[in-house]
PDB file of C-alpha atoms and ligand atoms in Angstrom:
ATOM      1  CA  MET A1258       0.000   0.000   0.000  1.00 52.00           C
ATOM      2  CA  THR A1259       1.229   3.446  -0.877  1.00 73.00           C
ATOM      3  CA  ARG A1260      -0.647   5.245   1.858  1.00 91.00           C
ATOM      4  CA  ARG A1261       1.091   6.534   4.962  1.00 93.00           C
ATOM      5  CA  ARG A1262      -0.426   5.649   8.272  1.00 97.00           C
ATOM      6  CA  MET A1263      -1.286   8.486  10.645  1.00 98.00           C
ATOM      7  CA  ILE A1264      -2.269   8.715  14.287  1.00 98.00           C
ATOM      8  CA  ALA A1265      -3.359  12.229  15.264  1.00 98.00           C
ATOM      9  CA  GLY A1266      -4.301  13.521  18.710  1.00 98.00           C
ATOM     10  CA  ASN A1267      -6.945  16.228  19.007  1.00 98.00           C
ATOM     11  CA  TRP A1268      -6.542  17.721  22.460  1.00 98.00           C
ATOM     12  CA  LYS A1269      -9.584  20.006  22.186  1.00 98.00           C
ATOM     13  CA  LEU A1270      -9.925  22.420  25.119  1.00 98.00           C
ATOM     14  CA  HIS A1271      -7.328  20.712  27.306  1.00 98.00           C
ATOM     15  CA  LYS A1272      -3.793  21.458  28.532  1.00 98.00           C
ATOM     16  CA  THR A1273      -2.138  24.646  29.639  1.00 98.00           C
ATOM     17  CA  VAL A1274       1.283  25.399  28.166  1.00 98.00           C
ATOM     18  CA  THR A1275       3.021  23.691  31.086  1.00 98.00           C
ATOM     19  CA  GLU A1276       0.830  20.587  30.806  1.00 98.00           C
ATOM     20  CA  ALA A1277       1.149  20.478  27.030  1.00 98.00           C
ATOM     21  CA  VAL A1278       4.939  20.603  27.056  1.00 98.00           C
ATOM     22  CA  ALA A1279       5.081  17.887  29.728  1.00 98.00           C
ATOM     23  CA  LEU A1280       2.796  15.657  27.648  1.00 98.00           C
ATOM     24  CA  VAL A1281       4.827  15.926  24.452  1.00 98.00           C
ATOM     25  CA  ARG A1282       8.102  15.383  26.322  1.00 98.00           C
ATOM     26  CA  ASP A1283       6.749  12.054  27.530  1.00 98.00           C
ATOM     27  CA  LEU A1284       5.248  11.235  24.151  1.00 98.00           C
ATOM     28  CA  ARG A1285       8.387  11.873  22.115  1.00 98.00           C
ATOM     29  CA  ARG A1286      10.288   9.448  24.328  1.00 98.00           C
ATOM     30  CA  LEU A1287       7.602   6.757  23.959  1.00 98.00           C
ATOM     31  CA  VAL A1288       7.317   6.923  20.155  1.00 98.00           C
ATOM     32  CA  SER A1289      10.868   7.874  19.188  1.00 97.00           C
ATOM     33  CA  GLN A1290      11.436   4.646  17.252  1.00 97.00           C
ATOM     34  CA  VAL A1291       8.349   4.941  15.034  1.00 97.00           C
ATOM     35  CA  ARG A1292       9.132   5.586  11.369  1.00 95.00           C
ATOM     36  CA  ASP A1293       6.305   4.013   9.400  1.00 95.00           C
ATOM     37  CA  CYS A1294       3.523   6.250  10.690  1.00 96.00           C
ATOM     38  CA  ASP A1295       2.934   9.993  10.882  1.00 98.00           C
ATOM     39  CA  ILE A1296       2.324  11.042  14.480  1.00 98.00           C
ATOM     40  CA  VAL A1297       0.505  14.355  14.925  1.00 98.00           C
ATOM     41  CA  VAL A1298      -0.635  16.342  17.961  1.00 98.00           C
ATOM     42  CA  ALA A1299      -3.161  19.194  17.918  1.00 99.00           C
ATOM     43  CA  PRO A1300      -2.841  21.278  21.108  1.00 98.00           C
ATOM     44  CA  PRO A1301      -4.877  24.438  21.720  1.00 98.00           C
ATOM     45  CA  TYR A1302      -3.563  27.607  20.049  1.00 98.00           C
ATOM     46  CA  THR A1303      -1.903  28.927  23.179  1.00 98.00           C
ATOM     47  CA  ALA A1304       0.365  25.878  23.409  1.00 98.00           C
ATOM     48  CA  LEU A1305       1.305  25.557  19.724  1.00 98.00           C
ATOM     49  CA  TYR A1306       4.554  27.475  19.799  1.00 98.00           C
ATOM     50  CA  PRO A1307       5.975  25.995  23.015  1.00 98.00           C
ATOM     51  CA  VAL A1308       4.955  22.520  21.851  1.00 98.00           C
ATOM     52  CA  ALA A1309       6.668  23.137  18.497  1.00 98.00           C
ATOM     53  CA  LYS A1310       9.857  23.970  20.407  1.00 98.00           C
ATOM     54  CA  ALA A1311       9.487  20.870  22.587  1.00 98.00           C
ATOM     55  CA  LEU A1312       9.071  18.727  19.455  1.00 98.00           C
ATOM     56  CA  GLU A1313      12.154  19.990  17.613  1.00 97.00           C
ATOM     57  CA  ASP A1314      14.109  17.125  15.997  1.00 97.00           C
ATOM     58  CA  SER A1315      11.391  14.639  16.857  1.00 98.00           C
ATOM     59  CA  ASN A1316       9.167  12.458  14.653  1.00 98.00           C
ATOM     60  CA  ILE A1317       5.989  14.156  15.928  1.00 98.00           C
ATOM     61  CA  LYS A1318       4.283  16.818  13.826  1.00 98.00           C
ATOM     62  CA  LEU A1319       2.134  19.704  14.915  1.00 98.00           C
ATOM     63  CA  SER A1320      -1.448  20.516  13.967  1.00 98.00           C
ATOM     64  CA  ALA A1321      -3.893  23.275  14.835  1.00 98.00           C
ATOM     65  CA  GLN A1322      -7.445  22.307  15.755  1.00 98.00           C
ATOM     66  CA  GLU A1323      -9.024  24.913  13.485  1.00 98.00           C
ATOM     67  CA  MET A1324      -8.110  27.895  11.310  1.00 98.00           C
ATOM     68  CA  PHE A1325     -10.052  30.729   9.743  1.00 98.00           C
ATOM     69  CA  TYR A1326     -10.056  31.089   5.963  1.00 98.00           C
ATOM     70  CA  GLU A1327      -9.325  34.819   5.762  1.00 98.00           C
ATOM     71  CA  ASP A1328      -5.698  35.940   5.796  1.00 97.00           C
ATOM     72  CA  LYS A1329      -6.171  39.059   7.909  1.00 97.00           C
ATOM     73  CA  GLY A1330      -8.717  41.659   8.930  1.00 98.00           C
ATOM     74  CA  ALA A1331     -11.355  42.498  11.487  1.00 98.00           C
ATOM     75  CA  PHE A1332     -12.145  38.933  12.617  1.00 98.00           C
ATOM     76  CA  THR A1333     -11.865  39.013  16.383  1.00 98.00           C
ATOM     77  CA  GLY A1334     -10.671  35.741  17.829  1.00 97.00           C
ATOM     78  CA  ALA A1335      -9.691  34.192  14.489  1.00 98.00           C
ATOM     79  CA  VAL A1336      -6.299  32.749  13.535  1.00 98.00           C
ATOM     80  CA  SER A1337      -5.001  32.491   9.964  1.00 98.00           C
ATOM     81  CA  GLY A1338      -3.080  29.812   8.122  1.00 98.00           C
ATOM     82  CA  ALA A1339       0.009  32.004   7.841  1.00 98.00           C
ATOM     83  CA  MET A1340       0.061  32.432  11.629  1.00 98.00           C
ATOM     84  CA  LEU A1341      -0.192  28.682  12.138  1.00 98.00           C
ATOM     85  CA  ASN A1342       2.472  27.927   9.586  1.00 98.00           C
ATOM     86  CA  GLU A1343       4.866  30.354  11.254  1.00 98.00           C
ATOM     87  CA  VAL A1344       4.536  28.731  14.669  1.00 98.00           C
ATOM     88  CA  GLY A1345       5.387  25.330  13.220  1.00 98.00           C
ATOM     89  CA  CYS A1346       2.111  23.683  12.253  1.00 98.00           C
ATOM     90  CA  ALA A1347       2.229  21.224   9.387  1.00 98.00           C
ATOM     91  CA  TYR A1348      -1.487  20.406   9.638  1.00 98.00           C
ATOM     92  CA  THR A1349      -4.771  21.867  10.741  1.00 98.00           C
ATOM     93  CA  ILE A1350      -7.954  20.028  11.589  1.00 98.00           C
ATOM     94  CA  VAL A1351     -10.826  21.415   9.516  1.00 98.00           C
ATOM     95  CA  ALA A1352     -14.577  21.118  10.096  1.00 98.00           C
ATOM     96  CA  HIS A1353     -14.462  18.942  13.190  1.00 98.00           C
ATOM     97  CA  SER A1354     -18.044  18.084  14.153  1.00 97.00           C
ATOM     98  CA  GLU A1355     -17.743  20.264  17.254  1.00 97.00           C
ATOM     99  CA  ARG A1356     -16.928  23.181  14.957  1.00 97.00           C
ATOM    100  CA  ARG A1357     -19.887  22.262  12.755  1.00 97.00           C
ATOM    101  CA  GLN A1358     -22.272  21.906  15.694  1.00 96.00           C
ATOM    102  CA  LEU A1359     -21.091  24.602  18.113  1.00 97.00           C
ATOM    103  CA  PHE A1360     -19.331  27.196  15.969  1.00 96.00           C
ATOM    104  CA  GLY A1361     -21.396  27.391  12.809  1.00 96.00           C
ATOM    105  CA  GLU A1362     -19.090  25.602  10.366  1.00 97.00           C
ATOM    106  CA  THR A1363     -21.007  24.943   7.134  1.00 97.00           C
ATOM    107  CA  LEU A1364     -20.404  22.891   4.001  1.00 97.00           C
ATOM    108  CA  GLU A1365     -19.309  26.058   2.239  1.00 98.00           C
ATOM    109  CA  SER A1366     -17.012  27.350   4.981  1.00 98.00           C
ATOM    110  CA  SER A1367     -15.350  23.933   5.302  1.00 98.00           C
ATOM    111  CA  ASN A1368     -14.317  24.217   1.649  1.00 98.00           C
ATOM    112  CA  LYS A1369     -12.954  27.719   2.188  1.00 98.00           C
ATOM    113  CA  ARG A1370     -10.894  26.460   5.114  1.00 98.00           C
ATOM    114  CA  VAL A1371      -9.550  23.448   3.192  1.00 98.00           C
ATOM    115  CA  LYS A1372      -8.427  25.745   0.375  1.00 98.00           C
ATOM    116  CA  ALA A1373      -6.962  28.357   2.728  1.00 98.00           C
ATOM    117  CA  ALA A1374      -5.031  25.689   4.622  1.00 98.00           C
ATOM    118  CA  PHE A1375      -3.396  24.430   1.430  1.00 98.00           C
ATOM    119  CA  LYS A1376      -2.668  27.994   0.342  1.00 98.00           C
ATOM    120  CA  HIS A1377      -0.661  28.498   3.522  1.00 98.00           C
ATOM    121  CA  GLY A1378       1.233  25.238   3.259  1.00 98.00           C
ATOM    122  CA  LEU A1379      -0.832  23.353   5.835  1.00 98.00           C
ATOM    123  CA  ILE A1380      -2.368  19.940   5.278  1.00 98.00           C
ATOM    124  CA  PRO A1381      -6.025  19.882   6.280  1.00 98.00           C
ATOM    125  CA  ILE A1382      -7.239  16.940   8.347  1.00 98.00           C
ATOM    126  CA  PHE A1383     -10.748  17.273   7.027  1.00 98.00           C
ATOM    127  CA  CYS A1384     -13.465  15.808   9.274  1.00 98.00           C
ATOM    128  CA  ILE A1385     -16.783  14.368   8.139  1.00 98.00           C
ATOM    129  CA  GLY A1386     -19.382  12.253   9.890  1.00 98.00           C
ATOM    130  CA  GLU A1387     -23.068  11.730  10.549  1.00 98.00           C
ATOM    131  CA  THR A1388     -25.088  12.382  13.697  1.00 96.00           C
ATOM    132  CA  LEU A1389     -26.983   9.637  15.508  1.00 95.00           C
ATOM    133  CA  ALA A1390     -30.298  10.890  14.081  1.00 96.00           C
ATOM    134  CA  GLU A1391     -28.863  10.779  10.560  1.00 97.00           C
ATOM    135  CA  ARG A1392     -27.584   7.229  11.079  1.00 96.00           C
ATOM    136  CA  GLN A1393     -30.913   6.098  12.471  1.00 95.00           C
ATOM    137  CA  ALA A1394     -32.656   7.631   9.454  1.00 97.00           C
ATOM    138  CA  ASN A1395     -30.336   5.651   7.153  1.00 97.00           C
ATOM    139  CA  GLN A1396     -28.761   8.834   5.834  1.00 98.00           C
ATOM    140  CA  THR A1397     -25.167   8.099   6.821  1.00 98.00           C
ATOM    141  CA  MET A1398     -23.781   7.574   3.328  1.00 98.00           C
ATOM    142  CA  GLN A1399     -25.511  10.539   1.793  1.00 98.00           C
ATOM    143  CA  VAL A1400     -24.595  12.942   4.619  1.00 98.00           C
ATOM    144  CA  VAL A1401     -20.948  11.884   4.628  1.00 98.00           C
ATOM    145  CA  ALA A1402     -20.761  12.001   0.837  1.00 98.00           C
ATOM    146  CA  ALA A1403     -22.239  15.515   0.765  1.00 98.00           C
ATOM    147  CA  GLN A1404     -19.761  16.723   3.395  1.00 98.00           C
ATOM    148  CA  LEU A1405     -16.882  15.171   1.454  1.00 98.00           C
ATOM    149  CA  ASP A1406     -17.962  16.639  -1.881  1.00 98.00           C
ATOM    150  CA  ALA A1407     -18.421  20.104  -0.385  1.00 98.00           C
ATOM    151  CA  GLY A1408     -15.076  20.137   1.403  1.00 98.00           C
ATOM    152  CA  ILE A1409     -12.963  19.079  -1.565  1.00 98.00           C
ATOM    153  CA  ALA A1410     -14.819  21.032  -4.269  1.00 98.00           C
ATOM    154  CA  GLY A1411     -12.506  22.819  -6.656  1.00 98.00           C
ATOM    155  CA  LEU A1412      -9.231  21.173  -5.564  1.00 98.00           C
ATOM    156  CA  ASP A1413      -6.890  20.186  -8.370  1.00 97.00           C
ATOM    157  CA  SER A1414      -5.475  16.689  -8.442  1.00 97.00           C
ATOM    158  CA  ALA A1415      -2.038  17.547  -7.040  1.00 97.00           C
ATOM    159  CA  THR A1416      -3.620  19.365  -4.104  1.00 98.00           C
ATOM    160  CA  LEU A1417      -6.222  16.689  -3.439  1.00 98.00           C
ATOM    161  CA  LYS A1418      -3.445  14.094  -3.147  1.00 97.00           C
ATOM    162  CA  ARG A1419      -2.101  15.896  -0.058  1.00 97.00           C
ATOM    163  CA  LEU A1420      -5.409  15.871   1.851  1.00 98.00           C
ATOM    164  CA  VAL A1421      -6.127  13.805   4.964  1.00 98.00           C
ATOM    165  CA  VAL A1422      -9.746  12.816   5.648  1.00 98.00           C
ATOM    166  CA  ALA A1423     -11.096  11.807   9.055  1.00 98.00           C
ATOM    167  CA  TYR A1424     -14.405   9.959   9.308  1.00 98.00           C
ATOM    168  CA  GLU A1425     -15.834  10.692  12.743  1.00 98.00           C
ATOM    169  CA  PRO A1426     -19.389   9.570  13.444  1.00 97.00           C
ATOM    170  CA  VAL A1427     -20.721  12.239  15.804  1.00 96.00           C
ATOM    171  CA  TRP A1428     -22.414   9.633  18.013  1.00 96.00           C
ATOM    172  CA  ALA A1429     -19.043   8.033  18.713  1.00 96.00           C
ATOM    173  CA  ILE A1430     -17.154  11.192  19.671  1.00 93.00           C
ATOM    174  CA  GLY A1431     -16.451  11.460  23.372  1.00 91.00           C
ATOM    175  CA  THR A1432     -19.227   8.994  24.176  1.00 92.00           C
ATOM    176  CA  GLY A1433     -17.234   5.816  24.691  1.00 89.00           C
ATOM    177  CA  VAL A1434     -19.455   4.257  22.004  1.00 91.00           C
ATOM    178  CA  VAL A1435     -17.028   3.308  19.259  1.00 92.00           C
ATOM    179  CA  ALA A1436     -18.175   2.398  15.756  1.00 92.00           C
ATOM    180  CA  SER A1437     -17.629  -1.289  15.143  1.00 96.00           C
ATOM    181  CA  PRO A1438     -14.725  -2.000  12.806  1.00 97.00           C
ATOM    182  CA  GLN A1439     -17.295  -3.140  10.221  1.00 97.00           C
ATOM    183  CA  GLN A1440     -19.409   0.023  10.564  1.00 97.00           C
ATOM    184  CA  ALA A1441     -16.325   2.195  10.202  1.00 98.00           C
ATOM    185  CA  GLN A1442     -14.904   0.205   7.288  1.00 98.00           C
ATOM    186  CA  GLU A1443     -18.226   0.394   5.427  1.00 98.00           C
ATOM    187  CA  VAL A1444     -18.164   4.195   5.459  1.00 98.00           C
ATOM    188  CA  HIS A1445     -14.423   4.355   4.765  1.00 98.00           C
ATOM    189  CA  ARG A1446     -14.918   2.157   1.711  1.00 98.00           C
ATOM    190  CA  MET A1447     -17.633   4.480   0.429  1.00 98.00           C
ATOM    191  CA  ILE A1448     -15.347   7.498   0.980  1.00 98.00           C
ATOM    192  CA  ARG A1449     -12.505   5.763  -0.873  1.00 98.00           C
ATOM    193  CA  GLU A1450     -14.803   4.853  -3.775  1.00 98.00           C
ATOM    194  CA  ARG A1451     -16.131   8.374  -3.983  1.00 98.00           C
ATOM    195  CA  LEU A1452     -12.603   9.765  -4.050  1.00 98.00           C
ATOM    196  CA  ARG A1453     -11.677   7.181  -6.690  1.00 97.00           C
ATOM    197  CA  ALA A1454     -14.539   8.264  -8.917  1.00 97.00           C
ATOM    198  CA  LYS A1455     -13.191  11.798  -8.724  1.00 96.00           C
ATOM    199  CA  ASP A1456      -9.471  11.049  -8.921  1.00 97.00           C
ATOM    200  CA  SER A1457      -8.158   7.499  -8.801  1.00 95.00           C
ATOM    201  CA  GLY A1458      -4.578   8.524  -8.025  1.00 96.00           C
ATOM    202  CA  ALA A1459      -5.636  10.648  -5.081  1.00 97.00           C
ATOM    203  CA  ALA A1460      -7.882   7.899  -3.697  1.00 97.00           C
ATOM    204  CA  GLU A1461      -4.886   5.589  -3.351  1.00 96.00           C
ATOM    205  CA  VAL A1462      -2.773   8.042  -1.350  1.00 97.00           C
ATOM    206  CA  ILE A1463      -5.215   9.995   0.834  1.00 98.00           C
ATOM    207  CA  PRO A1464      -5.052   8.622   4.384  1.00 98.00           C
ATOM    208  CA  LEU A1465      -8.518   7.982   5.799  1.00 98.00           C
ATOM    209  CA  LEU A1466      -8.550   8.245   9.584  1.00 98.00           C
ATOM    210  CA  TYR A1467     -11.277   6.928  11.845  1.00 98.00           C
ATOM    211  CA  GLY A1468     -12.212   9.012  14.901  1.00 98.00           C
ATOM    212  CA  GLY A1469     -14.659   8.517  17.756  1.00 97.00           C
ATOM    213  CA  SER A1470     -13.744   6.872  21.085  1.00 96.00           C
ATOM    214  CA  VAL A1471     -10.552   5.270  19.778  1.00 97.00           C
ATOM    215  CA  LYS A1472      -8.741   3.685  22.748  1.00 97.00           C
ATOM    216  CA  PRO A1473      -5.741   1.382  23.113  1.00 97.00           C
ATOM    217  CA  ASP A1474      -8.039  -1.647  23.426  1.00 97.00           C
ATOM    218  CA  ASN A1475     -10.096  -1.051  20.270  1.00 97.00           C
ATOM    219  CA  ALA A1476      -7.460   0.540  18.025  1.00 98.00           C
ATOM    220  CA  LYS A1477      -5.908  -2.649  16.705  1.00 98.00           C
ATOM    221  CA  GLU A1478      -9.077  -4.027  15.152  1.00 98.00           C
ATOM    222  CA  LEU A1479     -10.075  -0.662  13.681  1.00 98.00           C
ATOM    223  CA  LEU A1480      -6.631  -0.063  12.192  1.00 98.00           C
ATOM    224  CA  ALA A1481      -6.629  -3.533  10.639  1.00 97.00           C
ATOM    225  CA  GLN A1482      -9.505  -2.607   8.301  1.00 97.00           C
ATOM    226  CA  ALA A1483      -8.628  -2.248   4.629  1.00 97.00           C
ATOM    227  CA  ASP A1484      -9.626   1.396   4.261  1.00 97.00           C
ATOM    228  CA  ILE A1485      -8.745   2.656   7.733  1.00 98.00           C
ATOM    229  CA  ASP A1486      -5.266   4.157   7.522  1.00 98.00           C
ATOM    230  CA  GLY A1487      -5.117   5.779  10.917  1.00 98.00           C
ATOM    231  CA  ALA A1488      -6.976   7.404  13.765  1.00 98.00           C
ATOM    232  CA  LEU A1489      -7.969  10.836  15.030  1.00 98.00           C
ATOM    233  CA  VAL A1490      -7.964  10.470  18.794  1.00 98.00           C
ATOM    234  CA  GLY A1491      -9.564  12.816  21.323  1.00 98.00           C
ATOM    235  CA  GLY A1492      -9.737  11.714  24.960  1.00 97.00           C
ATOM    236  CA  ALA A1493      -7.076   9.018  24.712  1.00 98.00           C
ATOM    237  CA  SER A1494      -4.569  11.500  23.264  1.00 98.00           C
ATOM    238  CA  LEU A1495      -4.404  13.407  26.561  1.00 98.00           C
ATOM    239  CA  GLU A1496      -2.252  10.722  28.217  1.00 98.00           C
ATOM    240  CA  ALA A1497       1.119   9.970  26.630  1.00 98.00           C
ATOM    241  CA  GLU A1498       0.988   6.232  27.431  1.00 98.00           C
ATOM    242  CA  GLN A1499      -2.477   5.777  25.980  1.00 98.00           C
ATOM    243  CA  PHE A1500      -1.702   7.710  22.821  1.00 98.00           C
ATOM    244  CA  ALA A1501       1.558   5.816  22.347  1.00 98.00           C
ATOM    245  CA  ALA A1502      -0.324   2.538  22.820  1.00 98.00           C
ATOM    246  CA  ILE A1503      -2.653   3.515  19.971  1.00 98.00           C
ATOM    247  CA  VAL A1504       0.357   4.329  17.759  1.00 98.00           C
ATOM    248  CA  LYS A1505       1.723   0.885  18.603  1.00 97.00           C
ATOM    249  CA  ALA A1506      -1.581  -0.796  17.698  1.00 97.00           C
ATOM    250  CA  ARG A1507      -1.096  -0.010  13.994  1.00 95.00           C
ATOM    251  CA  PRO A1508      -0.506  -3.007  11.755  1.00 93.00           C
ATOM    252  CA  SER A1509       3.192  -3.562  11.090  1.00 85.00           C
ATOM    253  CA  ALA A1510       4.501  -1.931   7.929  1.00 76.00           C
TER     254      ALA A1510
HETATM  255  P1  LIG B2555     -12.784  11.066  21.190  1.00 50.51           P
HETATM  256  O1  LIG B2555     -12.719  12.312  20.185  1.00 50.51           O
HETATM  257  O2  LIG B2555     -11.623  10.163  20.835  1.00 50.51           O
HETATM  258  O3  LIG B2555     -12.659  11.661  22.565  1.00 50.51           O
HETATM  259  O4  LIG B2555     -14.093  10.387  20.949  1.00 50.51           O
HETATM  260  C1  LIG B2555     -12.386  12.141  18.840  1.00 50.51           C
HETATM  261  C2  LIG B2555     -12.434  13.455  18.108  1.00 50.51           C
HETATM  262  O5  LIG B2555     -13.339  14.263  18.368  1.00 50.51           O
HETATM  263  O6  LIG B2555     -11.574  13.732  17.255  1.00 50.51           O
END
């Protein structure tokens, strides 16, 4: 397989600067031997720069949790791609379901963010996923497909090939209810097929991450699925040992 594996930790609203630096110091020691998998952490904005310094010369890369699509202007509270790039981010999460549900992210604004991230040299980790009500109404595939199509609209092939997609069923996020490996694989396969119909080369190289209550004890089976290339981890990324155990649960290269 030509796809890189990736395990990314989304810290959400957790960790002061002191706590964040302590966490990545432990983590870099625990995963220092890993070469066949991209390891990414997404601390809150305030900790990005100190964490970047603490990760120098390590195999762990830095992500933001969100970025605004405008470059500058009167947008109180917003942070631009250029700002994130300068402090050492290689990635930014885009359109996480919490951003969609709590902060008004739309199909259209997710596409603006994806494009703005690429423009500033950041790789978007683009999140899609259905709510419980949508799953129960048998709308999972159509909701996820619509989110995917909207987010990647207008990307050329070379750009699309650099994208990372995370499938995160909303009902599995922070609930302890993980999608079964079969449920996750079913949606991942649909995402891969949809990408293939658009651009077969890109479909082979875009890592598809699963997110939603990934823990050390369920990671192995999820990561063994054919179209699951990695994980986006919330709660279990806040403890170095747990996050490292998920990195170690990946299938051997
Ligand atoms: P969780 O969060 O692992 O705590 O469910 C995942 C996410 O929101 O990315």
